[in-house]
Amino acid sequence: MPASRHTNDTIHGDPLASHSSLNVDELSGDDGLFSDDALTVMQPALSAAATRLTLPKTPAAEKAAALDKRVLTPRSSLSGKARSLRRTASDDSLLYHSLSRVSSLGDDDQFDNVREMTNVRMKAIRDSLPDRPTFKLPSLPKFPPQLKMFQGPDEQSIPPIPEAPATGPEAEAATLDRVLATLTGDLVVLGGYRGSILRSAEAPHQQLWAPVKIGFNMRKADLEVGLEPEDELTMEERIIPSGMLQNIGPIDISRKFFKKLRSCANARNGTLRIWDYGYDWRLSPHLLSRKMASFLETLPSNQEGYRGPKGALVVAHSLGGVITRHLVNQRPELFSGVVYVGTPQRCINVLGPVRNGDAVLLNEKILTAQVNLSLRTTFAFLPEDGFCFVDKKTNEEYPINFYDVNDWIKCRLSPCIETALPSLTPKPQSGLGSYLRNRSSSIKRQSLTNLPGRDSARRDGVLNPQLDGNRSGSPPKTRPSPFTSGEPQSQSLPPPPATRARSIAYLKRILPEIKQFRRELAFDPEHARKNEYPPIAIMYGKSTPTVFAARVDGREGIARTDAYDDLVFRPGDGVVLAREAQVPEGYELVKGGRICTERGHLTMLGDMPAIGKALEAVVRGRRKGIGLGRASAPRAGQA
């Protein structure tokens, strides 16, 4: 990969220009020289040679190097004029995230040799297990008197090793308890892509997403959204959202988190109101943003005359964070703070389900390629620069305009428009497993009646309702790609002309709308100038190989069935890259609001110590005046 891509991991501005520990302007006198006290304070700094070796050659770095030379000037050459050391902002008094010269996003090269997708579902199950077992193992009996018979007369007994103080999850979880003990007002939690429960609008309101019965074909559900605008507007007549999806079998998404919130004293006495916000994650992001605004407007903290803290504190996971970020730009006064949990700026994993479809356990029909194309939010993750594919041999980038329907046709990104071309190097199949798969595929091809590819893919059970969409199209004992899922689409029939025409017309309408939505996610300097942005914190992961790009055989390889077989990985949470989980350029994080977690994408809200730190940072920033308007605008040196 070209080394120039994604090299800047700072939050805002140059690290040296805004680093709190190098406030040289306030240490220097009127003539630019330093007092004796200042020299003493700055003695532990890096030497000039070390600075040249460790810092980039930027204007700010050159300025720092020049200042470093002044610091090393002999004291005898300095003016004898008396000077005093000015008071500077301490690290504890800072309001926004203090930048570091060391990247905290992980080493981009550490996963260069990875060729298989991490099993994020198994990681989610491991993350959901208790930190300590609930049962006790039998202890061995102690025989201190008998032990003496094995010691010599001059042998000294070894003193016992003192136990270290507890620093485990229980001790760290005290941060969340401390925050909840003082937190009042409205706290809203919402999930991500496929992260809200969907029910039938008709009584008895059966659950359509994602019960086990549907996964085992014991209940039918149609999640496809009509391609016309009115199909979205009338959706609540058929399907309604019903809160966040808190767990899938043994996988805990947010169940423990909600239990923790609702069991705190302030929630029990009513001063802290917990809101489980569900939304229909299939609809247009603009529509979802408006619906969320309507919901927040009804909360007590956003009513006129409310005497408590104004605005809602929102914890948003994945796609929920994207919708929240858009609404923050439209109506910042509705928020008292936001914690973005695994919220991506981009995520190319959605391209796999659009071409190959998804499966839920044994159900291969609930999330076909046609259904995934009809989900408006699918397109909200696609990058404007078109980066996704690189050449296998030269690493040349092959950008795609994901917001131009002509590129969708040319690259055959969806079988609703054009089926993918066969691979130039088909994988040999042999053995009983291959026979059974071919037999199953043959039966499915005979039953094709609607869109090609609806039943042509062989997939395994999908437990994770997120962006990764792992499949089982890989050989045994290998972890599957998040894109590939089954039989080559070239063996499917081409789409019917009417279906193709409707799909093209749909993309021509929806792609410009999504592109405009993504533009509206950008930082607004006017909001920042007026101190209207609420305090912001993020949670992200960097310990799991995460899809960064796909290697193809030339630009023509993008249109083939094996386009997603050879993947490039970078640090992330298994779904969202660490770099893409940061806030967009211009936004500033509240001090202490950048939290790295070892949890995978699906189970991040189960990391109680991390969520406690994020909430604590946001609450502290709000109390210091962030987001309360210019009248309450905090100063950089405020204590």
XYZ file of C-alpha atoms in Angstrom:
639
model
C 0.000 0.000 0.000
C 1.283 3.499 -0.644
C 2.714 4.841 2.511
C 1.093 8.233 2.010
C -2.466 7.084 2.723
C -3.897 7.677 6.191
C -0.697 8.905 7.796
C -2.168 11.718 9.890
C -3.772 10.391 13.050
C -4.000 13.655 14.993
C -7.331 15.016 16.091
C -6.929 18.659 15.139
C -3.929 20.676 13.992
C -0.247 19.977 14.441
C 0.775 17.967 17.507
C 3.624 20.317 18.376
C 1.595 23.457 17.851
C -1.059 22.442 20.370
C 0.817 20.188 22.804
C 0.052 21.410 26.301
C 3.437 20.509 27.764
C 5.412 22.858 25.442
C 3.824 26.264 26.063
C 6.961 28.159 25.015
C 5.231 31.486 24.404
C 4.257 31.727 28.065
C 7.680 30.598 29.316
C 9.604 33.190 27.308
C 10.125 36.845 28.143
C 9.444 39.891 26.042
C 12.677 39.448 24.079
C 11.985 35.791 23.378
C 14.581 34.490 25.855
C 13.907 32.307 28.870
C 14.370 33.120 32.532
C 16.500 30.997 34.840
C 13.367 29.444 36.331
C 12.091 28.614 32.898
C 15.391 26.992 31.998
C 15.185 24.826 35.079
C 11.638 23.761 34.212
C 12.535 22.818 30.657
C 15.814 21.004 31.368
C 14.286 17.467 31.114
C 13.230 18.170 27.514
C 14.762 16.331 24.574
C 18.138 17.447 23.357
C 18.466 19.171 20.009
C 19.865 16.049 18.392
C 17.084 13.888 19.780
C 14.515 16.385 18.594
C 15.822 16.264 15.047
C 15.631 12.499 15.058
C 12.159 12.162 16.505
C 10.110 15.068 15.189
C 8.843 15.645 11.643
C 10.169 18.587 9.632
C 7.149 20.826 9.814
C 6.998 24.596 10.463
C 5.979 23.887 14.042
C 8.871 21.443 14.450
C 11.395 23.953 13.068
C 10.058 26.549 15.501
C 10.455 24.110 18.375
C 14.015 23.281 17.266
C 14.921 26.977 17.191
C 13.497 27.427 20.657
C 15.417 24.377 21.826
C 18.663 26.063 20.715
C 17.759 29.078 22.824
C 17.199 26.849 25.819
C 20.682 25.360 25.409
C 22.326 28.809 25.211
C 24.739 29.328 28.143
C 23.223 31.358 30.930
C 26.104 33.833 30.849
C 24.951 35.039 27.433
C 21.429 35.748 28.656
C 20.286 39.170 29.753
C 20.478 39.869 33.453
C 17.033 41.423 33.407
C 14.811 39.892 36.081
C 11.934 37.858 34.762
C 9.163 35.802 36.331
C 7.629 32.532 35.159
C 4.084 33.043 33.905
C 1.248 30.736 34.937
C 0.338 28.177 32.269
C -2.573 25.825 31.852
C -1.998 22.569 33.670
C -2.961 19.289 32.043
C -5.796 18.834 34.540
C -7.357 22.163 33.567
C -7.452 21.472 29.825
C -10.885 21.062 28.270
C -10.013 19.289 25.045
C -7.967 16.228 24.189
C -4.219 16.769 24.576
C -2.409 15.564 21.470
C 0.433 13.084 21.619
C 3.429 12.692 19.346
C 3.040 8.913 19.475
C 0.313 7.273 17.416
C -2.317 5.469 19.466
C -4.026 3.897 16.454
C -1.772 0.868 16.196
C 0.943 -0.122 13.758
C -0.420 -0.259 10.220
C 2.100 -2.952 9.296
C 1.336 -5.385 12.117
C -1.347 -7.206 10.095
C 0.432 -7.244 6.726
C 0.741 -11.031 6.867
C -2.899 -11.617 7.804
C -4.926 -13.110 4.973
C -8.041 -14.283 6.805
C -10.798 -12.400 8.578
C -10.873 -12.637 12.357
C -13.872 -14.576 13.638
C -15.554 -11.546 15.206
C -18.533 -13.618 16.372
C -16.371 -15.955 18.424
C -14.596 -12.912 19.835
C -18.004 -11.452 20.721
C -18.906 -14.644 22.595
C -15.605 -14.562 24.498
C -16.145 -10.898 25.353
C -19.584 -11.754 26.708
C -18.232 -14.291 29.195
C -17.846 -13.063 32.793
C -14.433 -11.706 33.733
C -14.282 -14.171 36.607
C -15.914 -17.607 36.805
C -19.009 -17.842 38.953
C -17.924 -21.176 40.425
C -15.049 -21.970 42.775
C -12.468 -24.651 42.214
C -11.649 -26.853 45.212
C -8.538 -25.630 46.993
C -5.640 -27.938 47.837
C -5.123 -28.750 51.531
C -2.249 -27.035 53.311
C 0.322 -29.079 55.270
C 2.637 -26.588 56.992
C 3.872 -29.032 59.720
C 4.677 -31.786 57.235
C 6.512 -29.299 55.011
C 9.265 -28.921 57.596
C 10.416 -32.525 57.160
C 11.596 -31.674 53.630
C 13.718 -28.712 54.804
C 17.293 -28.902 55.969
C 18.334 -27.610 59.379
C 19.971 -24.477 57.923
C 17.448 -23.912 55.185
C 15.468 -20.705 55.571
C 11.817 -20.645 54.726
C 10.870 -18.520 51.757
C 8.678 -15.600 52.806
C 5.310 -15.440 51.080
C 4.864 -13.041 48.181
C 2.453 -10.265 49.131
C -0.611 -10.004 46.968
C -0.873 -6.938 44.750
C -3.860 -4.660 45.248
C -6.808 -5.411 43.028
C -6.692 -3.478 39.767
C -9.058 -5.649 37.768
C -12.295 -4.795 36.013
C -14.122 -4.444 39.329
C -11.789 -1.665 40.476
C -11.881 0.095 37.111
C -15.666 -0.225 36.885
C -15.854 2.134 39.849
C -15.459 4.960 37.331
C -18.878 4.194 35.859
C -20.397 3.943 39.339
C -18.886 7.299 40.232
C -20.328 8.963 37.132
C -23.787 7.450 37.580
C -23.847 8.595 41.198
C -23.841 12.234 40.048
C -25.478 11.983 36.618
C -28.998 13.358 36.184
C -31.217 14.198 33.230
C -31.795 12.154 30.073
C -29.412 9.418 28.896
C -30.168 7.944 25.453
C -28.570 4.751 24.098
C -28.972 3.611 20.489
C -27.499 0.790 18.438
C -25.968 0.495 15.005
C -26.518 -1.092 11.615
C -28.995 -3.952 12.158
C -28.808 -3.045 15.842
C -32.477 -2.251 16.599
C -35.348 -4.700 17.042
C -37.971 -4.582 14.283
C -41.540 -5.778 14.875
C -44.677 -6.210 12.852
C -46.955 -3.165 13.074
C -49.937 -5.485 13.476
C -50.815 -7.059 16.813
C -49.375 -9.079 18.466
C -46.299 -7.251 17.062
C -44.155 -10.286 16.324
C -40.423 -9.695 16.275
C -39.062 -9.662 12.725
C -35.426 -8.828 13.496
C -33.591 -10.742 14.770
C -35.228 -13.659 16.601
C -33.877 -17.183 16.579
C -37.085 -18.424 14.962
C -36.334 -16.502 11.778
C -32.780 -17.833 11.747
C -34.118 -21.391 11.750
C -36.829 -20.653 9.157
C -39.589 -21.069 11.743
C -40.978 -17.615 11.008
C -41.057 -15.586 7.813
C -40.023 -11.949 7.605
C -39.701 -9.579 4.662
C -37.197 -6.813 5.423
C -36.989 -5.451 1.897
C -37.816 -1.759 1.520
C -39.608 -0.651 -1.624
C -37.475 1.380 -3.996
C -39.868 4.345 -4.170
C -39.763 7.282 -1.693
C -43.304 6.638 -0.456
C -42.298 3.117 0.594
C -40.181 4.629 3.370
C -42.794 7.134 4.464
C -45.426 4.419 4.911
C -43.094 1.821 6.449
C -44.478 2.267 9.979
C -47.777 0.897 8.724
C -46.016 -2.456 8.292
C -42.863 -2.563 10.463
C -41.999 -0.589 13.601
C -38.753 -0.346 15.639
C -38.749 -1.527 19.239
C -35.613 -0.570 21.129
C -31.994 -1.599 20.803
C -31.038 -5.214 20.113
C -29.360 -5.938 23.462
C -28.197 -9.502 22.929
C -28.169 -12.317 20.398
C -28.198 -15.565 22.329
C -25.014 -15.652 24.445
C -23.586 -12.514 22.826
C -24.132 -9.506 25.041
C -24.388 -6.269 23.060
C -25.753 -3.837 25.639
C -27.841 -5.880 28.089
C -25.395 -5.574 30.994
C -24.908 -1.901 30.245
C -28.646 -1.201 30.426
C -28.892 -3.278 33.593
C -26.087 -1.239 35.131
C -27.728 2.049 34.163
C -31.185 1.131 35.433
C -29.901 -0.221 38.734
C -28.098 2.956 39.800
C -29.645 5.082 42.552
C -30.409 8.092 40.347
C -32.247 5.931 37.813
C -34.306 4.329 40.569
C -35.310 7.654 42.105
C -36.145 9.179 38.717
C -33.522 11.922 38.510
C -31.718 9.983 35.761
C -33.967 8.840 32.918
C -32.682 5.977 30.732
C -34.006 5.831 27.158
C -33.608 2.756 24.953
C -33.969 4.327 21.511
C -34.744 2.024 18.601
C -34.944 3.082 14.974
C -35.570 1.433 11.629
C -31.987 1.054 10.421
C -33.148 0.286 6.871
C -34.460 3.766 6.038
C -32.775 6.861 4.608
C -30.314 8.490 7.019
C -31.914 11.904 6.488
C -35.251 10.456 7.600
C -33.643 8.738 10.593
C -32.008 12.002 11.636
C -35.356 13.804 11.548
C -37.039 11.029 13.543
C -34.315 11.177 16.170
C -34.718 14.957 16.404
C -38.445 14.518 16.987
C -37.706 12.012 19.754
C -35.131 14.198 21.518
C -37.473 17.188 21.378
C -39.957 15.303 23.555
C -37.466 14.573 26.348
C -37.882 16.497 29.616
C -34.380 17.993 29.384
C -35.300 19.705 26.104
C -38.511 21.290 27.352
C -38.872 24.976 28.148
C -38.791 25.666 31.848
C -36.836 22.515 32.696
C -34.620 23.292 35.689
C -32.116 20.470 35.297
C -29.223 20.190 32.841
C -30.333 21.007 29.302
C -29.940 18.512 26.480
C -29.656 14.733 26.327
C -26.495 12.729 26.885
C -26.314 10.242 23.989
C -24.306 7.006 23.743
C -24.395 5.937 20.089
C -22.982 2.735 18.604
C -21.839 2.315 14.982
C -24.488 3.594 12.540
C -26.303 5.195 15.470
C -23.274 7.446 15.864
C -23.412 8.456 12.201
C -27.066 9.492 12.563
C -26.251 11.281 15.830
C -23.324 13.178 14.280
C -25.608 14.451 11.534
C -28.194 15.627 14.055
C -25.517 17.279 16.205
C -24.664 19.412 13.174
C -28.335 20.272 12.635
C -29.540 20.717 16.244
C -26.608 20.858 18.690
C -28.832 22.359 21.399
C -30.578 18.987 21.808
C -27.414 17.403 23.260
C -25.479 17.769 26.482
C -22.800 15.355 25.298
C -22.133 12.473 22.899
C -20.125 9.259 23.233
C -19.441 7.689 19.830
C -18.838 3.942 20.190
C -17.216 2.302 17.159
C -18.701 4.938 14.850
C -17.135 4.744 11.373
C -16.390 7.534 8.967
C -16.354 4.849 6.283
C -16.723 1.074 6.137
C -16.347 -0.842 2.880
C -17.540 -4.143 4.387
C -21.096 -3.370 3.283
C -20.104 -4.051 -0.324
C -20.038 -7.797 0.349
C -23.714 -8.193 1.330
C -24.726 -5.921 -1.556
C -23.170 -8.344 -4.044
C -23.523 -11.699 -2.272
C -26.280 -11.268 0.289
C -26.289 -12.275 3.943
C -27.601 -15.169 5.978
C -29.063 -15.333 9.472
C -28.241 -18.746 10.929
C -29.938 -21.107 8.442
C -32.061 -18.448 6.774
C -30.563 -17.337 3.469
C -33.563 -15.373 2.220
C -34.015 -12.660 4.828
C -31.006 -10.554 3.732
C -30.441 -11.312 0.057
C -28.456 -9.069 -2.261
C -31.709 -7.483 -3.392
C -32.758 -6.739 0.201
C -29.362 -5.264 1.087
C -29.489 -2.971 -1.937
C -32.858 -1.640 -0.781
C -31.471 -0.645 2.639
C -30.751 3.073 2.330
C -28.243 3.172 5.171
C -26.016 0.687 3.341
C -24.663 3.511 1.188
C -23.957 5.851 4.119
C -20.656 4.051 4.805
C -19.137 4.317 1.321
C -16.187 6.727 1.005
C -16.279 9.705 -1.335
C -12.695 9.128 -2.481
C -13.668 5.670 -3.753
C -10.808 3.845 -2.048
C -11.395 0.113 -1.760
C -9.447 -1.842 -4.389
C -5.699 -2.072 -5.032
C -3.679 -4.027 -7.557
C -2.255 -7.318 -6.300
C 1.135 -6.778 -7.921
C 1.731 -3.016 -8.033
C -0.459 -1.809 -5.135
C -1.916 0.773 -7.492
C -5.205 2.121 -6.196
C -8.346 1.707 -8.301
C -10.801 4.299 -6.972
C -14.512 3.911 -7.670
C -17.100 6.659 -7.649
C -19.564 4.925 -5.339
C -22.012 7.774 -5.886
C -22.171 7.361 -9.663
C -24.550 4.692 -10.947
C -22.353 4.167 -14.024
C -19.561 2.819 -11.820
C -22.045 0.454 -10.180
C -22.884 -0.899 -13.607
C -19.298 -1.080 -14.839
C -17.957 -2.731 -11.673
C -20.989 -5.032 -11.280
C -21.303 -4.205 -7.595
C -24.840 -5.596 -7.339
C -26.503 -8.549 -9.115
C -29.660 -6.435 -9.275
C -27.889 -4.468 -12.018
C -25.219 -6.764 -13.454
C -24.082 -10.169 -12.221
C -20.391 -10.540 -11.436
C -18.057 -12.068 -13.996
C -16.474 -15.460 -13.262
C -13.071 -15.618 -11.646
C -10.095 -16.046 -13.967
C -8.622 -18.627 -11.593
C -11.501 -20.711 -10.205
C -10.664 -22.656 -7.085
C -10.569 -26.434 -7.558
C -13.263 -28.287 -5.664
C -12.952 -31.861 -4.513
C -14.178 -34.179 -1.817
C -17.507 -34.868 -0.199
C -17.949 -31.275 1.000
C -17.552 -29.988 -2.531
C -20.075 -32.533 -3.833
C -22.648 -31.526 -1.230
C -22.136 -27.831 -1.926
C -22.443 -28.335 -5.664
C -25.531 -30.500 -5.153
C -27.092 -27.824 -2.939
C -26.241 -25.111 -5.449
C -27.756 -27.156 -8.272
C -31.035 -27.513 -6.374
C -31.107 -23.787 -5.664
C -30.512 -22.872 -9.309
C -33.477 -24.997 -10.305
C -35.720 -23.014 -7.945
C -34.686 -19.551 -9.150
C -37.807 -17.563 -9.937
C -37.031 -13.964 -9.003
C -33.833 -11.979 -8.791
C -30.661 -13.937 -9.563
C -28.522 -14.627 -6.572
C -31.460 -14.744 -4.151
C -30.842 -18.414 -3.315
C -27.600 -19.056 -5.137
C -25.211 -18.296 -2.287
C -24.190 -20.806 0.335
C -23.661 -19.162 3.690
C -23.386 -20.066 7.314
C -25.170 -18.665 10.325
C -24.685 -14.968 10.935
C -24.922 -13.979 14.603
C -23.512 -10.483 14.271
C -26.021 -7.901 12.994
C -23.281 -5.449 12.108
C -21.200 -4.454 9.130
C -18.797 -7.347 8.910
C -21.059 -9.973 7.366
C -18.712 -12.988 7.614
C -19.425 -15.932 5.396
C -18.498 -19.588 5.137
C -17.401 -19.761 1.549
C -13.831 -20.551 2.465
C -12.214 -23.961 2.800
C -12.395 -25.835 6.090
C -10.208 -24.677 8.982
C -9.906 -21.173 7.543
C -11.635 -18.057 8.663
C -13.919 -16.620 6.044
C -13.740 -13.314 4.237
C -16.241 -10.671 5.291
C -17.237 -10.329 1.659
C -17.319 -13.684 -0.067
C -20.300 -15.843 0.580
C -20.957 -18.450 -1.975
C -21.344 -19.700 -5.446
C -20.053 -17.463 -8.248
C -22.716 -15.085 -9.350
C -21.818 -15.773 -12.971
C -23.728 -19.033 -12.627
C -26.885 -17.035 -11.870
C -29.201 -15.708 -14.478
C -28.953 -12.029 -15.445
C -31.454 -9.718 -13.755
C -34.804 -9.280 -15.501
C -34.938 -6.031 -17.515
C -37.672 -4.573 -15.303
C -35.707 -5.290 -12.109
C -32.552 -3.813 -13.606
C -34.350 -0.656 -14.736
C -35.945 -0.122 -11.311
C -32.625 -0.652 -9.540
C -30.795 1.821 -11.771
C -33.516 4.447 -11.308
C -33.377 3.861 -7.550
C -29.602 4.351 -7.413
C -29.806 7.506 -9.524
C -32.124 8.975 -6.924
C -30.668 7.651 -3.678
C -26.916 8.072 -4.295
C -26.963 11.913 -4.523
C -29.107 12.031 -1.371
C -26.632 9.900 0.586
C -23.700 11.931 -0.729
C -25.372 15.098 0.520
C -25.977 13.437 3.886
C -22.283 12.645 4.204
C -21.400 16.248 3.352
C -23.576 17.364 6.245
C -21.459 15.296 8.650
C -18.519 17.678 8.198
C -17.332 20.005 10.931
C -19.160 23.342 11.089
C -16.804 26.170 12.166
C -19.773 28.392 13.023
C -21.003 25.932 15.658
C -17.504 25.825 17.139
C -17.184 29.630 17.147
C -20.446 29.940 19.065
C -19.497 27.107 21.467
C -22.542 25.105 20.397
C -20.910 21.715 19.886
C -21.489 19.431 22.907
C -18.516 17.664 24.511
C -17.554 14.600 22.464
C -15.803 11.345 23.408
C -15.085 8.227 21.366
C -14.469 4.542 21.992
C -12.516 2.568 19.409
C -10.587 -0.668 19.018
C -7.220 -1.334 17.422
C -6.322 -4.902 18.420
C -8.211 -6.863 15.746
C -7.357 -7.232 12.032
C -9.947 -5.200 10.140
C -10.587 -4.953 6.413
C -8.787 -1.989 4.857
C -8.836 -2.841 1.150
C -9.236 -5.673 -1.366
C -6.536 -6.799 -3.773
C -7.652 -7.484 -7.342
C -6.092 -8.583 -10.623
C -6.156 -5.264 -12.439
C -9.105 -2.898 -12.605
C -11.082 -5.543 -14.483
C -10.864 -7.807 -11.418
C -13.303 -5.605 -9.507
C -16.185 -6.983 -11.555
C -15.266 -10.636 -10.875
C -16.552 -12.997 -8.219
C -13.188 -13.212 -6.422
C -12.831 -9.443 -6.004
C -13.187 -9.749 -2.226
C -11.037 -12.849 -1.702
C -7.620 -11.219 -1.143
C -7.968 -8.643 1.618
C -5.663 -6.094 3.240
C -5.978 -5.638 7.002
C -5.208 -2.795 9.362
C -5.789 -2.270 13.113
C -9.405 -1.909 14.164
C -12.206 -3.564 16.093
C -12.882 -6.271 13.493
C -15.406 -4.125 11.611
C -14.326 -0.482 11.832
C -10.733 0.624 11.317
C -9.147 2.470 14.231
C -8.428 5.467 12.016
C -11.968 5.569 10.695
C -13.420 5.441 14.213
C -11.926 8.857 15.004
C -13.906 12.071 14.654
C -13.780 13.863 11.274
C -11.331 16.691 10.720
C -12.128 19.798 12.718
C -14.010 18.163 15.583
C -12.298 18.205 18.980
C -12.522 15.565 21.658
C -13.037 16.517 25.262
C -10.003 15.944 27.480
C -9.786 12.255 28.408
C -12.410 11.412 25.808
C -10.394 9.161 23.539
C -10.837 5.634 24.897
C -9.282 2.512 23.382
C -10.950 -0.806 24.184
C -9.896 -4.395 23.628
C -13.491 -5.380 22.894
C -14.675 -6.220 19.397
C -17.092 -4.014 17.484
C -20.236 -5.796 18.582
C -19.535 -5.903 22.322
C -17.966 -2.494 22.961
C -20.816 -1.369 25.197
C -19.951 -4.264 27.492
C -16.636 -2.637 28.430
C -17.846 -0.919 31.614
C -14.522 0.715 32.582
C -14.138 2.210 29.092
C -17.693 3.519 28.866
C -17.300 4.919 32.384
C -14.203 6.892 31.367
C -15.937 8.224 28.259
C -19.018 9.342 30.188
C -16.867 10.906 32.892
C -14.937 12.954 30.319
C -18.107 14.190 28.626
C -19.830 15.102 31.904
C -16.738 16.955 33.122
C -16.485 18.905 29.864
C -20.136 19.907 30.024
C -19.801 21.158 33.589
C -16.902 23.329 32.468
C -19.098 25.000 29.865
C -18.520 23.123 26.595
C -21.528 23.499 24.293
C -23.366 26.050 26.436
C -22.953 28.988 24.055
C -20.592 31.934 23.995
C -21.836 33.298 27.315
C -20.519 30.126 28.969
C -17.585 29.551 26.635
C -14.729 28.064 28.691
C -11.215 29.442 28.562
C -8.248 27.211 27.792
C -6.692 27.857 31.190
C -9.881 27.434 33.201
C -9.372 25.324 36.311
